[in-house]
PDB file of C-alpha atoms in Angstrom:
ATOM      1  CA  MET M   1      99.519  78.782 126.992  1.00 51.00           C
ATOM      2  CA  ASN M   2     100.795  82.028 125.473  1.00 54.00           C
ATOM      3  CA  LYS M   3     104.478  82.674 126.201  1.00 56.00           C
ATOM      4  CA  ASN M   4     103.600  86.297 127.021  1.00 61.00           C
ATOM      5  CA  THR M   5     101.204  85.257 129.798  1.00 66.00           C
ATOM      6  CA  LEU M   6     102.404  86.335 133.207  1.00 70.00           C
ATOM      7  CA  THR M   7     102.309  83.650 135.856  1.00 74.00           C
ATOM      8  CA  PRO M   8     101.973  84.705 139.491  1.00 75.00           C
ATOM      9  CA  PHE M   9     104.101  83.089 142.187  1.00 78.00           C
ATOM     10  CA  VAL M  10     101.007  82.419 144.277  1.00 84.00           C
ATOM     11  CA  ALA M  11      97.380  82.056 143.166  1.00 88.00           C
ATOM     12  CA  THR M  12      94.825  84.009 145.201  1.00 91.00           C
ATOM     13  CA  HIS M  13      91.712  82.022 146.014  1.00 94.00           C
ATOM     14  CA  PRO M  14      88.409  83.960 145.934  1.00 96.00           C
ATOM     15  CA  GLY M  15      87.869  82.884 149.541  1.00 96.00           C
ATOM     16  CA  GLU M  16      90.532  85.398 150.538  1.00 94.00           C
ATOM     17  CA  MET M  17      88.408  88.125 148.951  1.00 96.00           C
ATOM     18  CA  ILE M  18      85.368  86.943 150.879  1.00 97.00           C
ATOM     19  CA  ARG M  19      87.423  87.040 154.086  1.00 96.00           C
ATOM     20  CA  ASP M  20      88.624  90.574 153.284  1.00 95.00           C
ATOM     21  CA  GLU M  21      85.075  91.699 152.501  1.00 96.00           C
ATOM     22  CA  LEU M  22      83.805  90.319 155.806  1.00 97.00           C
ATOM     23  CA  LYS M  23      86.570  92.071 157.700  1.00 96.00           C
ATOM     24  CA  GLU M  24      85.850  95.356 155.915  1.00 96.00           C
ATOM     25  CA  ARG M  25      82.152  95.097 156.783  1.00 96.00           C
ATOM     26  CA  GLY M  26      82.726  93.950 160.361  1.00 97.00           C
ATOM     27  CA  MET M  27      80.757  90.810 159.570  1.00 97.00           C
ATOM     28  CA  THR M  28      81.363  87.269 160.793  1.00 97.00           C
ATOM     29  CA  GLN M  29      81.233  84.089 158.733  1.00 97.00           C
ATOM     30  CA  LYS M  30      78.285  83.013 160.849  1.00 97.00           C
ATOM     31  CA  GLN M  31      76.386  86.213 159.978  1.00 98.00           C
ATOM     32  CA  LEU M  32      77.155  85.843 156.270  1.00 98.00           C
ATOM     33  CA  ALA M  33      76.040  82.207 156.311  1.00 98.00           C
ATOM     34  CA  ALA M  34      72.778  83.119 158.030  1.00 98.00           C
ATOM     35  CA  GLU M  35      72.027  86.080 155.735  1.00 97.00           C
ATOM     36  CA  SER M  36      73.025  84.352 152.505  1.00 97.00           C
ATOM     37  CA  GLY M  37      71.660  80.871 153.120  1.00 97.00           C
ATOM     38  CA  ILE M  38      75.092  79.351 152.406  1.00 98.00           C
ATOM     39  CA  LYS M  39      75.771  76.375 154.676  1.00 98.00           C
ATOM     40  CA  PRO M  40      78.347  77.407 157.325  1.00 97.00           C
ATOM     41  CA  SER M  41      80.578  74.436 156.411  1.00 97.00           C
ATOM     42  CA  VAL M  42      80.493  75.347 152.703  1.00 97.00           C
ATOM     43  CA  LEU M  43      81.265  78.984 153.487  1.00 97.00           C
ATOM     44  CA  SER M  44      84.143  78.038 155.788  1.00 97.00           C
ATOM     45  CA  GLU M  45      85.671  75.655 153.242  1.00 97.00           C
ATOM     46  CA  THR M  46      85.333  78.293 150.517  1.00 97.00           C
ATOM     47  CA  ILE M  47      86.899  81.038 152.614  1.00 97.00           C
ATOM     48  CA  ASN M  48      89.758  78.700 153.538  1.00 95.00           C
ATOM     49  CA  GLY M  49      90.422  77.793 149.891  1.00 94.00           C
ATOM     50  CA  LYS M  50      89.329  74.178 150.257  1.00 95.00           C
ATOM     51  CA  ARG M  51      86.286  74.570 148.001  1.00 96.00           C
ATOM     52  CA  SER M  52      85.687  76.460 144.763  1.00 97.00           C
ATOM     53  CA  VAL M  53      83.149  79.263 144.538  1.00 97.00           C
ATOM     54  CA  SER M  54      80.175  77.565 142.893  1.00 97.00           C
ATOM     55  CA  LEU M  55      77.515  79.365 140.894  1.00 97.00           C
ATOM     56  CA  ASN M  56      75.062  78.982 143.804  1.00 97.00           C
ATOM     57  CA  VAL M  57      77.534  80.489 146.261  1.00 98.00           C
ATOM     58  CA  ALA M  58      78.328  83.311 143.816  1.00 98.00           C
ATOM     59  CA  LEU M  59      74.615  84.118 143.462  1.00 98.00           C
ATOM     60  CA  ALA M  60      74.124  84.063 147.243  1.00 98.00           C
ATOM     61  CA  LEU M  61      77.124  86.366 147.732  1.00 98.00           C
ATOM     62  CA  GLU M  62      75.726  88.722 145.098  1.00 98.00           C
ATOM     63  CA  LYS M  63      72.397  88.999 146.930  1.00 97.00           C
ATOM     64  CA  THR M  64      74.000  89.411 150.341  1.00 97.00           C
ATOM     65  CA  LEU M  65      77.120  91.487 149.645  1.00 97.00           C
ATOM     66  CA  GLY M  66      76.047  93.296 146.484  1.00 97.00           C
ATOM     67  CA  ILE M  67      79.095  92.057 144.555  1.00 96.00           C
ATOM     68  CA  SER M  68      78.033  90.506 141.265  1.00 96.00           C
ATOM     69  CA  ALA M  69      78.080  86.763 140.783  1.00 97.00           C
ATOM     70  CA  GLU M  70      80.063  87.398 137.608  1.00 97.00           C
ATOM     71  CA  ILE M  71      82.909  88.876 139.649  1.00 96.00           C
ATOM     72  CA  TRP M  72      82.984  85.850 141.970  1.00 96.00           C
ATOM     73  CA  MET M  73      82.941  83.437 139.034  1.00 96.00           C
ATOM     74  CA  ASN M  74      85.689  85.402 137.249  1.00 96.00           C
ATOM     75  CA  LEU M  75      87.826  85.323 140.411  1.00 95.00           C
ATOM     76  CA  GLN M  76      87.365  81.539 140.611  1.00 95.00           C
ATOM     77  CA  THR M  77      88.221  81.092 136.934  1.00 95.00           C
ATOM     78  CA  GLN M  78      91.336  83.259 137.292  1.00 93.00           C
ATOM     79  CA  TYR M  79      92.399  81.258 140.349  1.00 93.00           C
ATOM     80  CA  ASP M  80      91.965  77.981 138.450  1.00 94.00           C
ATOM     81  CA  LEU M  81      93.982  79.328 135.503  1.00 91.00           C
ATOM     82  CA  ASP M  82      96.724  80.614 137.821  1.00 90.00           C
ATOM     83  CA  ILE M  83      96.972  77.227 139.550  1.00 91.00           C
ATOM     84  CA  ALA M  84      97.307  75.504 136.169  1.00 90.00           C
ATOM     85  CA  ASN M  85      99.941  77.984 134.955  1.00 86.00           C
ATOM     86  CA  ILE M  86     101.902  77.738 138.196  1.00 85.00           C
ATOM     87  CA  ALA M  87     101.882  73.950 137.931  1.00 86.00           C
ATOM     88  CA  GLU M  88     103.080  74.120 134.325  1.00 82.00           C
ATOM     89  CA  HIS M  89     105.828  76.576 135.171  1.00 77.00           C
ATOM     90  CA  GLY M  90     106.692  74.558 138.266  1.00 69.00           C
ATOM     91  CA  ASN M  91     108.009  71.856 136.000  1.00 57.00           C
ATOM     92  CA  GLN M  92     110.243  74.416 134.264  1.00 58.00           C
ATOM     93  CA  ARG M  93     111.660  76.229 137.283  1.00 53.00           C
ATOM     94  CA  GLU M  94     115.233  77.349 137.430  1.00 56.00           C
ATOM     95  CA  THR M  95     117.442  77.245 140.452  1.00 58.00           C
ATOM     96  CA  VAL M  96     118.612  80.691 141.440  1.00 60.00           C
ATOM     97  CA  SER M  97     121.016  81.405 144.236  1.00 66.00           C
ATOM     98  CA  VAL M  98     120.130  84.406 146.391  1.00 63.00           C
ATOM     99  CA  THR M  99     122.272  85.745 149.190  1.00 69.00           C
ATOM    100  CA  ILE M 100     120.455  87.641 151.929  1.00 64.00           C
ATOM    101  CA  PRO M 101     122.383  89.169 154.834  1.00 67.00           C
ATOM    102  CA  VAL M 102     121.932  87.434 158.182  1.00 64.00           C
ATOM    103  CA  ARG M 103     120.449  90.626 159.654  1.00 70.00           C
ATOM    104  CA  ASP M 104     117.490  90.121 157.280  1.00 70.00           C
ATOM    105  CA  ARG M 105     116.730  86.601 158.505  1.00 70.00           C
ATOM    106  CA  ASN M 106     113.048  87.519 159.130  1.00 75.00           C
ATOM    107  CA  LEU M 107     112.733  88.580 155.491  1.00 72.00           C
ATOM    108  CA  LEU M 108     114.306  85.324 154.379  1.00 70.00           C
ATOM    109  CA  GLN M 109     111.951  83.263 156.540  1.00 73.00           C
ATOM    110  CA  GLU M 110     108.965  85.161 155.116  1.00 75.00           C
ATOM    111  CA  LEU M 111     110.140  84.537 151.527  1.00 69.00           C
ATOM    112  CA  VAL M 112     110.672  80.852 152.276  1.00 71.00           C
ATOM    113  CA  ARG M 113     107.164  80.606 153.766  1.00 72.00           C
ATOM    114  CA  LYS M 114     105.366  82.616 151.079  1.00 71.00           C
ATOM    115  CA  PHE M 115     107.052  81.242 147.970  1.00 67.00           C
ATOM    116  CA  GLY M 116     108.024  77.758 149.123  1.00 66.00           C
ATOM    117  CA  TRP M 117     111.707  78.435 148.606  1.00 63.00           C
ATOM    118  CA  ALA M 118     114.324  75.986 149.785  1.00 62.00           C
ATOM    119  CA  CYS M 119     116.713  77.583 152.215  1.00 60.00           C
ATOM    120  CA  VAL M 120     120.257  76.748 153.205  1.00 59.00           C
ATOM    121  CA  PHE M 121     121.755  78.595 156.174  1.00 55.00           C
TER     122      PHE M 121
END
């Protein structure tokens, strides 16, 4: 890996993009499954990040949503690379002490949840 490569804190699975697209279109998973021919269980697992976007799913999404299969495959590849880079950097993490005022406890809880930080009160 190139030392100049930026590594995100969290990898974004393409399923999140599918979910966002459905919301934007006012479409349900059930409707997308019916229109695309993707099995509902496969679609659900993909949207929930439990399954990769396969070539067949990417092609079905292209036909149904009008978003190219290449985009879906690139999103999956980027996700896979991000996961690998995060794992590699995870072994090299530093411990950093951060002090957040008690009045910002909600912010702290959100940071702990989102980034998997350890928290001492």
